[in-house]
mmCIF file of C-alpha atoms and ligand atoms in Angstrom:
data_model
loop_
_atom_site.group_PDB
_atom_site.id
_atom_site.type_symbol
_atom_site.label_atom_id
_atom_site.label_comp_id
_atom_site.label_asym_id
_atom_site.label_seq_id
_atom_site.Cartn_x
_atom_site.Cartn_y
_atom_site.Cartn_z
ATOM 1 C CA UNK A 337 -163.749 -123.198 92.328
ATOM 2 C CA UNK A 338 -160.193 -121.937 91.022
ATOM 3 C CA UNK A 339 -160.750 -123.649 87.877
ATOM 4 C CA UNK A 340 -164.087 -122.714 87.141
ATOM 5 C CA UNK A 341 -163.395 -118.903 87.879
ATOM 6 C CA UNK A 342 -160.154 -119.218 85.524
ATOM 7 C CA UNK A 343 -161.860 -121.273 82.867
ATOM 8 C CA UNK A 344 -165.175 -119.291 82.490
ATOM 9 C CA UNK A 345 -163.782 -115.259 83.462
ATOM 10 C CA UNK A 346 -160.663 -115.150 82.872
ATOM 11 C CA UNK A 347 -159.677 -114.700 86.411
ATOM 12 C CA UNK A 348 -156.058 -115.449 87.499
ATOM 13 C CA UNK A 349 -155.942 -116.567 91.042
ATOM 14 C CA UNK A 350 -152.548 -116.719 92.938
ATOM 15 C CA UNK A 351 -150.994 -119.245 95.403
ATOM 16 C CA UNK A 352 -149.301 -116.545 97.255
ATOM 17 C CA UNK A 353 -151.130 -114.297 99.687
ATOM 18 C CA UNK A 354 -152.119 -110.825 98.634
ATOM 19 C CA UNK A 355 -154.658 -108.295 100.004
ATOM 20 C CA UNK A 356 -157.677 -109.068 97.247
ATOM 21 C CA UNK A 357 -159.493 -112.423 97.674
ATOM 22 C CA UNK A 358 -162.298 -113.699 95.191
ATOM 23 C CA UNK A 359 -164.975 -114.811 96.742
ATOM 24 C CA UNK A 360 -167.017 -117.887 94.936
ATOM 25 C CA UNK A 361 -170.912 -118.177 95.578
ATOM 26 C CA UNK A 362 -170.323 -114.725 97.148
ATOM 27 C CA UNK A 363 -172.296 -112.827 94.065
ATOM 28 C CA UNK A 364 -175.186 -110.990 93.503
ATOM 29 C CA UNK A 365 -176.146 -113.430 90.808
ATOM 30 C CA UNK A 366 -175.773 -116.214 93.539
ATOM 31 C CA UNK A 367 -178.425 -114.598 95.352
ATOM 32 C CA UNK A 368 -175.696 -112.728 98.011
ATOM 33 C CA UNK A 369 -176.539 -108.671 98.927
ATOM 34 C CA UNK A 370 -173.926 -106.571 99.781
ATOM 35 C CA UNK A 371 -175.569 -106.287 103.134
ATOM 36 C CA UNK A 372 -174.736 -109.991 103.994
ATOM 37 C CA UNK A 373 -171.370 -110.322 102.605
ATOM 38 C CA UNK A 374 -170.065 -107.132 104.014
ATOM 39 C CA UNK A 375 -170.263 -107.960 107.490
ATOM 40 C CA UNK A 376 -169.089 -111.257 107.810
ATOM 41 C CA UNK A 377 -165.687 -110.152 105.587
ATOM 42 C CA UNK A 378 -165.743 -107.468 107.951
ATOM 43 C CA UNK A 379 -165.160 -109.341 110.673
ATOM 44 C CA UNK A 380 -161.577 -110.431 109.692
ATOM 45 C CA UNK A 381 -161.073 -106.888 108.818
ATOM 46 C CA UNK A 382 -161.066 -103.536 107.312
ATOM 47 C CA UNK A 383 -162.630 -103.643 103.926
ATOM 48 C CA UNK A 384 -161.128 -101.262 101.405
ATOM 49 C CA UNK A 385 -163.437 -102.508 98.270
ATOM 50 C CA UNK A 386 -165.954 -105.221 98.019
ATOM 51 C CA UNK A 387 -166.707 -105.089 93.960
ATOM 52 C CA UNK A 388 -170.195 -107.353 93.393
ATOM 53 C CA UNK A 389 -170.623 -107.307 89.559
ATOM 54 C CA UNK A 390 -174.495 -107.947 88.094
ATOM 55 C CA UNK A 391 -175.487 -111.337 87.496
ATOM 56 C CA UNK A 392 -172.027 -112.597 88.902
ATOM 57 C CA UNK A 393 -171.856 -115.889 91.480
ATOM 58 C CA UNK A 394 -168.543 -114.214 92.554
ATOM 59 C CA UNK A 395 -167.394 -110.756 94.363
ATOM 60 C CA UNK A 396 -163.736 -109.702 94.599
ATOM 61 C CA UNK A 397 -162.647 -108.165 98.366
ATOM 62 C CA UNK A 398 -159.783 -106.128 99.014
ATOM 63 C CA UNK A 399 -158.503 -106.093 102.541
ATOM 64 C CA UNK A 400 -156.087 -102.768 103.477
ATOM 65 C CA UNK A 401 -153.386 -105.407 104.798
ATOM 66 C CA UNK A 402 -152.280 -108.744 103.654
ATOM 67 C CA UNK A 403 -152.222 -109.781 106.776
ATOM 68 C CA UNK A 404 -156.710 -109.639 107.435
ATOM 69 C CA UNK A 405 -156.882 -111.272 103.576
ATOM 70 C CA UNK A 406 -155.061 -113.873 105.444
ATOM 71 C CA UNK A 407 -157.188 -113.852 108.216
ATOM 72 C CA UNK A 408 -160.454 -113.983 105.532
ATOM 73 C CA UNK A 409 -158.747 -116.920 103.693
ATOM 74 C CA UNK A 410 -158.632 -119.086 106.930
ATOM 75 C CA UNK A 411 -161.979 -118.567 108.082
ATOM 76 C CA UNK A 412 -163.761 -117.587 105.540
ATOM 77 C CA UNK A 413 -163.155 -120.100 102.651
ATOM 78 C CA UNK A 414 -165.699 -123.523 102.837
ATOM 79 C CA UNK A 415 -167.657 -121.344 105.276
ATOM 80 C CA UNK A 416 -171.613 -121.794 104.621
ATOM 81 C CA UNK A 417 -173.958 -118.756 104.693
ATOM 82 C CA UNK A 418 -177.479 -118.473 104.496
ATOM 83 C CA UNK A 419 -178.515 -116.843 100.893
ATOM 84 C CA UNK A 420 -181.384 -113.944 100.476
ATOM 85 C CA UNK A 421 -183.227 -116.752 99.838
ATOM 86 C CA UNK A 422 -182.652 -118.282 103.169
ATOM 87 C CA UNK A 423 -180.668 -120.988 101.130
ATOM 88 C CA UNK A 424 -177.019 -122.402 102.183
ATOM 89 C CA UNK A 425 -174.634 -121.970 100.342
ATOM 90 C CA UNK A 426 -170.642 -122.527 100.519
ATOM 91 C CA UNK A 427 -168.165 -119.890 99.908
ATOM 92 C CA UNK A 428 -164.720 -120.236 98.249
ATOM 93 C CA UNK A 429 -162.261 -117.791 98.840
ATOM 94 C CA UNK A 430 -158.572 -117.259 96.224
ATOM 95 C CA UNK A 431 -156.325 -115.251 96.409
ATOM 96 C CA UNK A 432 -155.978 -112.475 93.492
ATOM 97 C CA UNK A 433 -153.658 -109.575 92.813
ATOM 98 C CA UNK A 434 -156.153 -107.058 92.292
ATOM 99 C CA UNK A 435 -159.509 -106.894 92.916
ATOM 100 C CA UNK A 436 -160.829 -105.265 89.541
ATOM 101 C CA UNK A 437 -163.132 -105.384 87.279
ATOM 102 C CA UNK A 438 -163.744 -104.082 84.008
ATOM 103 C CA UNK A 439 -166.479 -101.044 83.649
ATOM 104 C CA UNK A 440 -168.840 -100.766 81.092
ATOM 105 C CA UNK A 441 -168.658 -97.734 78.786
ATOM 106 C CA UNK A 442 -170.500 -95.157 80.655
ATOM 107 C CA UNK A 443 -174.255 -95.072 80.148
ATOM 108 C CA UNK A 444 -176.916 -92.834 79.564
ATOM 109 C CA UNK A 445 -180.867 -93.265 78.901
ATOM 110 C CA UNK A 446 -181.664 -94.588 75.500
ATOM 111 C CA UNK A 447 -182.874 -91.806 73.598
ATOM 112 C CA UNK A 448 -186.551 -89.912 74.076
ATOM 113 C CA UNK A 449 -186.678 -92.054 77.784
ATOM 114 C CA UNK A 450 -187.839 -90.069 80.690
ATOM 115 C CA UNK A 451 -188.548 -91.825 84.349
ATOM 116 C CA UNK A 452 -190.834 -88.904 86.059
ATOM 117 C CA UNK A 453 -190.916 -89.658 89.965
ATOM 118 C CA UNK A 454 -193.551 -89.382 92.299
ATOM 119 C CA UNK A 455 -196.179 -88.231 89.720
ATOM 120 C CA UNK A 456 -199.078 -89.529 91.823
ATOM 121 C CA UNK A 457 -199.786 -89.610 95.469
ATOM 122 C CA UNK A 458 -199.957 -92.510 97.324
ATOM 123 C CA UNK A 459 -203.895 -91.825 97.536
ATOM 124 C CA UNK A 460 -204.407 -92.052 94.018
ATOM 125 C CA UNK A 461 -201.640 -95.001 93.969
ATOM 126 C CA UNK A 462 -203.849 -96.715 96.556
ATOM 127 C CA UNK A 463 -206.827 -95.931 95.000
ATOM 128 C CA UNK A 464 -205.645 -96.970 91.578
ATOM 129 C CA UNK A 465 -204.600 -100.207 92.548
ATOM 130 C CA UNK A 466 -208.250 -100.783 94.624
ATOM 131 C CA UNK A 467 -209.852 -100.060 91.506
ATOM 132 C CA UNK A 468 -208.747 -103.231 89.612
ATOM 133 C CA UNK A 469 -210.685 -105.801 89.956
ATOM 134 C CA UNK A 470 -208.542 -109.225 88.809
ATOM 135 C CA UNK A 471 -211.522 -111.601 89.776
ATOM 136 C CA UNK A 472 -213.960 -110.749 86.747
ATOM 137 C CA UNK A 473 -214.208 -113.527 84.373
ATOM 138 C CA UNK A 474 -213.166 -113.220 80.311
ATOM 139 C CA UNK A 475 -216.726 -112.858 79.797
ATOM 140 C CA UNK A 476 -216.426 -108.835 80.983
ATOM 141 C CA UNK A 477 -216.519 -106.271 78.246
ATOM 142 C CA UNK A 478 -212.653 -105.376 79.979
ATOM 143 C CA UNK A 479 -210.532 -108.232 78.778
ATOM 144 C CA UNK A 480 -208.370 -110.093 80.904
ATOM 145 C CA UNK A 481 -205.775 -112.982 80.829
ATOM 146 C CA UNK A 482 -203.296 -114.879 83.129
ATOM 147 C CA UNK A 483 -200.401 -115.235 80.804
ATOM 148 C CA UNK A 484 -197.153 -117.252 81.487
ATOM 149 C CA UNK A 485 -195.178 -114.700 83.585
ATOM 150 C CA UNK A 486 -197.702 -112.224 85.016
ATOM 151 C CA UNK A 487 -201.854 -111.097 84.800
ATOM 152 C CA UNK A 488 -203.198 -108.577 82.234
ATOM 153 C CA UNK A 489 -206.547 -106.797 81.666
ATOM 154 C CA UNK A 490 -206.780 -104.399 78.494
ATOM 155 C CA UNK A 491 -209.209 -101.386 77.978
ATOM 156 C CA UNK A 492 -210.106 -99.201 75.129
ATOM 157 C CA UNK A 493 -209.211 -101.689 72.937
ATOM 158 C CA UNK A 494 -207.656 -105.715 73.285
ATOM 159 C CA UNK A 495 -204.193 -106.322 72.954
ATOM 160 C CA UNK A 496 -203.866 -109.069 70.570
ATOM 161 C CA UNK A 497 -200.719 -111.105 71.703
ATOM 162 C CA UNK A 498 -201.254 -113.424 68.488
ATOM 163 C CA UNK A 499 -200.477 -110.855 66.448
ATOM 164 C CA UNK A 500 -199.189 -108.155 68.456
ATOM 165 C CA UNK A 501 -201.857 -105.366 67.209
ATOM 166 C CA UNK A 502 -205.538 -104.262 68.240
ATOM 167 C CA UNK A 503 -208.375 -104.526 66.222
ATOM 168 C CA UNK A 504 -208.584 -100.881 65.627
ATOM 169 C CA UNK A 505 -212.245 -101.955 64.393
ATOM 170 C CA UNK A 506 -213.337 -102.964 67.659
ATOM 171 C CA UNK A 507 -213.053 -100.744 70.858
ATOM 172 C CA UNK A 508 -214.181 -102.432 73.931
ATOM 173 C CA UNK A 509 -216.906 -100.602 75.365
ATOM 174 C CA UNK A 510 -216.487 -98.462 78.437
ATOM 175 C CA UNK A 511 -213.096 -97.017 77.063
ATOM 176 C CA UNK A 512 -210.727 -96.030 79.632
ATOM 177 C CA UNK A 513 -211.515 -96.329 83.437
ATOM 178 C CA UNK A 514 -213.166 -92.844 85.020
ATOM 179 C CA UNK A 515 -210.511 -93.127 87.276
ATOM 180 C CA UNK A 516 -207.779 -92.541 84.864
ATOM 181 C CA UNK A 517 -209.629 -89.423 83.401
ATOM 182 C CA UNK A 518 -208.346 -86.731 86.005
ATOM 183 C CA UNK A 519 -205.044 -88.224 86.271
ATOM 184 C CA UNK A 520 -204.157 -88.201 82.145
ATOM 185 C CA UNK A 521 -206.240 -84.866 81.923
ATOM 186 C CA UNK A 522 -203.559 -83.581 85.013
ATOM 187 C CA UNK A 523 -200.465 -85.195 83.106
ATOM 188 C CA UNK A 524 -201.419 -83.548 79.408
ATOM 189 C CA UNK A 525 -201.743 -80.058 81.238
ATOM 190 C CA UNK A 526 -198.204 -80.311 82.830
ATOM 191 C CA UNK A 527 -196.771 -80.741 79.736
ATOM 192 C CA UNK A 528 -195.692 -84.839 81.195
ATOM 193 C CA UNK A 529 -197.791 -86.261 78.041
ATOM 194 C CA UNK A 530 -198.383 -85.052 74.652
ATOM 195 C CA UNK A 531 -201.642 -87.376 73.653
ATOM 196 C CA UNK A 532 -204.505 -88.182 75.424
ATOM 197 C CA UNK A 533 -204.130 -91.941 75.517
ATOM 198 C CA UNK A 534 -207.309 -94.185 74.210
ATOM 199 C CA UNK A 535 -206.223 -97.798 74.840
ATOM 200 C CA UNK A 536 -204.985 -99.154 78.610
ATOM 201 C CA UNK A 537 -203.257 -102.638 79.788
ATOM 202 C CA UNK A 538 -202.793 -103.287 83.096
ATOM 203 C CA UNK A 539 -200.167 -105.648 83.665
ATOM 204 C CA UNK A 540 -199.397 -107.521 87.578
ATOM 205 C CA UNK A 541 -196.275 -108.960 88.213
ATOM 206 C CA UNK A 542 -195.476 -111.021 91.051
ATOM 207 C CA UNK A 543 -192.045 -111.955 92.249
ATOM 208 C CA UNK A 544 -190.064 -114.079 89.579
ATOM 209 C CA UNK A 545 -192.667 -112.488 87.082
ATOM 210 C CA UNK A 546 -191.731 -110.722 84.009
ATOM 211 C CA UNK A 547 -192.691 -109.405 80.678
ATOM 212 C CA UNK A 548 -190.365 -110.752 77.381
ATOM 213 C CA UNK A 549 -188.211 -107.774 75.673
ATOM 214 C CA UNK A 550 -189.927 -106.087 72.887
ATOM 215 C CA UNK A 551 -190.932 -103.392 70.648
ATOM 216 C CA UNK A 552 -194.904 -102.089 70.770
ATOM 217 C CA UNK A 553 -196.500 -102.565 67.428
ATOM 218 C CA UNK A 554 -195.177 -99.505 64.992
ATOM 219 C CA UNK A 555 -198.383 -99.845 63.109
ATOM 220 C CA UNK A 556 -200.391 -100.303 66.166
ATOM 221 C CA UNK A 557 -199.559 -97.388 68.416
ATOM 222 C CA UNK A 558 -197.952 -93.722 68.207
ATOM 223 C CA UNK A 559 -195.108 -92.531 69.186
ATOM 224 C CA UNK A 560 -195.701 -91.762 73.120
ATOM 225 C CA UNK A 561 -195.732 -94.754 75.176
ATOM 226 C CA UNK A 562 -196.064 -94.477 79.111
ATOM 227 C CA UNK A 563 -196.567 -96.895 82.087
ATOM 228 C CA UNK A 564 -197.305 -95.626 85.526
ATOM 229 C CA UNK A 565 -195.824 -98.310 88.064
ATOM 230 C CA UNK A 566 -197.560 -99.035 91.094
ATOM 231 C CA UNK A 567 -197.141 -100.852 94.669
ATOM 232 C CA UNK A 568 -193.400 -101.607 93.904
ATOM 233 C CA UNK A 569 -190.196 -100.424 92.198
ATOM 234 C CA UNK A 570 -188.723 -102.675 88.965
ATOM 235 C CA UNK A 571 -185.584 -103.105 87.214
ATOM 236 C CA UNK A 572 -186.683 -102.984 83.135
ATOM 237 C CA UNK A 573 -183.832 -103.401 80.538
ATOM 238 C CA UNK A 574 -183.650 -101.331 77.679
ATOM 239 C CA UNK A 575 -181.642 -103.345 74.452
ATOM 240 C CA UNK A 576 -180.424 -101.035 71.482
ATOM 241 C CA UNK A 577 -180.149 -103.837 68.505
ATOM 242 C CA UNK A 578 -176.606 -103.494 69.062
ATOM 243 C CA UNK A 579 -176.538 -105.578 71.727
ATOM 244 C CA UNK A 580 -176.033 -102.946 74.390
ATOM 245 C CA UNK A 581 -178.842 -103.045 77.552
ATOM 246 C CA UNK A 582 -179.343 -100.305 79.968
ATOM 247 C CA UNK A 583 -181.104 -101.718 83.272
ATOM 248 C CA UNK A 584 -183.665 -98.499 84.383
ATOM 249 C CA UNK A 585 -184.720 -98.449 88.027
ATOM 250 C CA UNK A 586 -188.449 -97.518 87.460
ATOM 251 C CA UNK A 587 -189.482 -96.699 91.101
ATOM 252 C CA UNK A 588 -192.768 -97.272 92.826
ATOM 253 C CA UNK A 589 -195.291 -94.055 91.935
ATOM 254 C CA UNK A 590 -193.187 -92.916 88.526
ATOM 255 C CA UNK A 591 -194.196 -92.744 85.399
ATOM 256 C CA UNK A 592 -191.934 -94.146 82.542
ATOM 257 C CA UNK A 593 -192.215 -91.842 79.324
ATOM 258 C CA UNK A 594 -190.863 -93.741 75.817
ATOM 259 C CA UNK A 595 -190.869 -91.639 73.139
ATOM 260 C CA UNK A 596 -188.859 -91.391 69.698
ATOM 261 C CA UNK A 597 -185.604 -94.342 69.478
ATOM 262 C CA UNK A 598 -186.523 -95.642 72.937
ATOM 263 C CA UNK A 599 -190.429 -96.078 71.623
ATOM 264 C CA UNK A 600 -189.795 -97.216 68.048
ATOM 265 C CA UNK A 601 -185.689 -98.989 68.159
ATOM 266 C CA UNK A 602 -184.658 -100.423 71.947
ATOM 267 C CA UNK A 603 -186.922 -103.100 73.353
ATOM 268 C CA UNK A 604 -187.999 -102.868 76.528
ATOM 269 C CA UNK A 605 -188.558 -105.822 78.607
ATOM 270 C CA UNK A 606 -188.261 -107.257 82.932
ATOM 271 C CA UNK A 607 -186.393 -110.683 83.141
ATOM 272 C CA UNK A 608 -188.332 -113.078 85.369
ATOM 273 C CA UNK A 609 -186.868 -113.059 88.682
ATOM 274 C CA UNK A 610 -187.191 -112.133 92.157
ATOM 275 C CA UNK A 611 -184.676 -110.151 92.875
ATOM 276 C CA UNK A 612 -183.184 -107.087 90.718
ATOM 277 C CA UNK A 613 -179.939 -105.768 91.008
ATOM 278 C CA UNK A 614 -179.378 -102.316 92.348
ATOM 279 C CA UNK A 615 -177.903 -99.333 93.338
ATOM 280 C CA UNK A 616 -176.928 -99.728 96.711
ATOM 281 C CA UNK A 617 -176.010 -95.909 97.862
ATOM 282 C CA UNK A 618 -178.979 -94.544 95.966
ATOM 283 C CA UNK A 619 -182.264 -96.071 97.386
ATOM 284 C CA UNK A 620 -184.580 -96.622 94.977
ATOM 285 C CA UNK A 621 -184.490 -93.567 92.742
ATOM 286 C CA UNK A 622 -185.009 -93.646 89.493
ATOM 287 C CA UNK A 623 -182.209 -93.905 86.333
ATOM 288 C CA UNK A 624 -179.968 -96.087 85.373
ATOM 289 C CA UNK A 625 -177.880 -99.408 86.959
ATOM 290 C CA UNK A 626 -174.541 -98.245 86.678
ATOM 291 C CA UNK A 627 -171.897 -101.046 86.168
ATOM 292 C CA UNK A 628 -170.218 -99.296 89.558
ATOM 293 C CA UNK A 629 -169.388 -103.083 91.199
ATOM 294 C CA UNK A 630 -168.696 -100.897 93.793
ATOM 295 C CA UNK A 631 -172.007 -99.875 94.647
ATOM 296 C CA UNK A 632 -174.253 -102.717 93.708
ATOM 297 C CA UNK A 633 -176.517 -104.679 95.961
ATOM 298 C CA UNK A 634 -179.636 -107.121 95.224
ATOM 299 C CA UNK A 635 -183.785 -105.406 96.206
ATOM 300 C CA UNK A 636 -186.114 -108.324 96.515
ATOM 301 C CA UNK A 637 -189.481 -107.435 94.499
ATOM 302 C CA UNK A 638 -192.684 -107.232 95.869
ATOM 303 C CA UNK A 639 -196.067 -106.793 93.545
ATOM 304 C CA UNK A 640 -195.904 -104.105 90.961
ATOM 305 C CA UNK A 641 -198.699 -103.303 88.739
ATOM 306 C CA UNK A 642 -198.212 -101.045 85.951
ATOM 307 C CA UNK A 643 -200.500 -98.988 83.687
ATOM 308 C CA UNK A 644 -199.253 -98.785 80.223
ATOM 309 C CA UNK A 645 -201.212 -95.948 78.281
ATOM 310 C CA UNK A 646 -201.197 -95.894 74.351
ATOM 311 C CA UNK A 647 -202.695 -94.332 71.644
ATOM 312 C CA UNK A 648 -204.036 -96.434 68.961
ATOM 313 C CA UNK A 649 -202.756 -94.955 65.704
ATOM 314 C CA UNK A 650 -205.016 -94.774 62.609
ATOM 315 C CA UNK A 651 -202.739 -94.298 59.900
ATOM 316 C CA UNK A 652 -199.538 -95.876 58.486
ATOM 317 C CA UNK A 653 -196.209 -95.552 60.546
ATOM 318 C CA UNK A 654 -193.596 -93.511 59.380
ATOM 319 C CA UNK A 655 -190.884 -93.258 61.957
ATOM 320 C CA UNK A 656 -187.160 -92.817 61.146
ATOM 321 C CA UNK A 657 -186.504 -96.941 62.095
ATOM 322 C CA UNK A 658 -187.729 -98.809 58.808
ATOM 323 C CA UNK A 659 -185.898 -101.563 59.728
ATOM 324 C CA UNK A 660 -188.064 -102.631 62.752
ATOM 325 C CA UNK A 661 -191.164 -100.481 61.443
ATOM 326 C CA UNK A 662 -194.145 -102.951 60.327
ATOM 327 C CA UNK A 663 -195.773 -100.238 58.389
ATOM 328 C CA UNK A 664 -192.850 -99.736 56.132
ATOM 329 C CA UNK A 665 -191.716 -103.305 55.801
ATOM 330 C CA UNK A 666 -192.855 -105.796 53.386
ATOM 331 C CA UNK A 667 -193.253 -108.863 56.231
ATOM 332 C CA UNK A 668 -194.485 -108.148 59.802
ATOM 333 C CA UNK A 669 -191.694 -108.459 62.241
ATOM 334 C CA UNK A 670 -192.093 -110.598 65.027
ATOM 335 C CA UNK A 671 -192.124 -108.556 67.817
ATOM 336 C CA UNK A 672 -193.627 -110.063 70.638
ATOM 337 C CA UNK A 673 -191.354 -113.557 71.692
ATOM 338 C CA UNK A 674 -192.830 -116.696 71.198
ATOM 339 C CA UNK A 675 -193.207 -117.360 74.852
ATOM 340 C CA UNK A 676 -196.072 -115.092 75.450
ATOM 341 C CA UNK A 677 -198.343 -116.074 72.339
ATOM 342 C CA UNK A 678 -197.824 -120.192 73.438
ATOM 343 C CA UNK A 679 -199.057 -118.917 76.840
ATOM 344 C CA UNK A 680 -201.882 -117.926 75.191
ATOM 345 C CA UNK A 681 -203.154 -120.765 73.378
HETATM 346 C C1 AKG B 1028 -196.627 -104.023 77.805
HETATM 347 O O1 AKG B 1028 -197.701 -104.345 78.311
HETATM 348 O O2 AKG B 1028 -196.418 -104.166 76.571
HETATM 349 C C2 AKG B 1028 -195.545 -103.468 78.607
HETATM 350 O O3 AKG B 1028 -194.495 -103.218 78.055
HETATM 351 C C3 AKG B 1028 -195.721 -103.244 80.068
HETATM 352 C C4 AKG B 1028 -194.632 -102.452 80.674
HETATM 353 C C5 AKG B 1028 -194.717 -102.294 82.187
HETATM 354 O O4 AKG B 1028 -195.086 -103.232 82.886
HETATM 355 O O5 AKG B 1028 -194.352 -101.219 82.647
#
């Protein structure tokens, strides 16, 4: 384990003892919560800083004396736990000089992104989610399909995944569900919506489910994009085509508002996976994942279903983001990944 840490993070482990230990397997992206590692380092003693980075097999412990590192060394290291996953797995302990790690810039929402909590009750949530009815075959006016990572069912108009546009030509019949028409009429008049939407896609996700990173269709939609998630909180990641990703805790009963650069130049996108990493002091309010290592834990996911509202839009794109704009480029960019349109086929 000493080698690998050094080799692959740059992590200098010492063969002296000091108060900070890293702790191999011991990560949140070994499947390890901060509420199971906590207690059993707490039982050789105090705990001044458990840091769990995202996506890490490894946490870093300091002790408040040498002499309980000590202590944590001898009984923890080879010791097998039982993962959040109810798998065992082996944990190597080293000996560091610090325990550090090094923070991200700080973070804010990508631009024209708004997470609005608790805009529906849980009756209408309930209700909402009673009104979908997955077990309608493709022949329904209301089309629906089992992609690779998750279940969808469009209205208004069908979401081509081929080639990641509607046929503007074609609205399915019915339009949107009567259910939806209170709710969007109650979101326009509070000011939490600017257009009254005209095409739906409901979208289920089960554990280890996910949806690839993209950007909607320029030419396809305007600028307002908003999904309402239901029966269980997410983690989605926002990219800026600079590389940098902000992970946004979209909690159960919020609506997500993209408008602007977050609508038109970040992709938006859930890995596959089951369990997201979190905020541990904040329950499950909305906002950003900080990089705080300090304060990071893993939520298993249960079933979320999300309804994305969109206006179709009728004439020629014209945003400020030519470079990943469709209407004002000569070729079509690719938007949607590959992996969804081969599910497809
Ligand atoms: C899509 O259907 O294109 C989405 O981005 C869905 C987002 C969501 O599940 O909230």
């Amino acid at each position: 384990a000493r080698h690998t840490l050094l080799r692959h993070e740059g992590i200098e482990t010492v063969s002296y003892a000091t108060q900070s230990l890293i702790v191999a397997n011991g990560g949140l992206g070994n499947q390890v919560s901060r509420n199971q590692l906590l207690p059993v380092l707490e039982k050789c003693g105090l705990v001044d800083a458990l840091l769990m980075p995202p996506n890490k097999p490894y946490s870093c412990v300091r002790y408040t004396t040498v002499e309980e590192s000590k202590k944590a060394y001898d009984t923890l290291n080879g010791r097998e736990i039982v993962d959040d996953l109810g798998q065992k797995i082996i944990l190597y302990l080293n000996f560091v000089e610090k325990a550090q790690w090094k923070e991200l810039g700080l973070q804010a929402l990508p631009p024209g992104l708004k997470v609005i909590e608790e805009i529906i009750s849980s009756e209408d949530e309930k209700m909402l989610l009673e009104s979908v009815n997955w077990t309608e075959d493709t022949d329904n006016q209301n089309f629906q399909k089992s992609l690779k990572h998750r279940r969808v069912k469009h209205f208004g108009y069908e979401f081509h995944y081929d080639n990641n546009n509607v046929d503007k030509d074609k609205p399915l019949p019915g339009g949107l569900p009567d259910i939806c028409e209170s709710i969007l009429e109650k979101w326009l008049k509070a000011g939490f919506i600017k257009h009254k939407p005209d095409q739906l896609t409901i979208n289920q996700y089960e554990p280890g489910h996910g949806i690839p990173a993209h950007i909607d269709t320029h030419s396809a939609f305007e600028d307002e994009i908003v999904s309402l998630s239901l029966g269980s909180e997410i983690v989605m990641d926002f990219k800026h085509p600079d590389g940098m990703t902000v992970p946004v805790m979209l909690p159960r009963r919020s609506l997500l508002v993209m408008t602007g650069e977050s609508r038109y130049l970040w992709t938006h996108g859930i890995t596959p996976r089951k369990f997201d990493t979190v905020q541990a002091s904040k329950g499950h309010k909305s906002g950003i994942i900080t990089s705080d290592v300090e304060d990071l834990t893993l939520n298993k996911r249960g079933i979320r279903t999300s309804f994305t509202f969109r206006k179709v839009r009728q004439t020629p794109c014209n945003c400020s983001y030519p470079l990943v704009c469709d209407s004002q480029m000569k070729e079509a960019p690719a938007s949607f990944p590959e992996s969804d349109k081969e599910a497809l086929q």
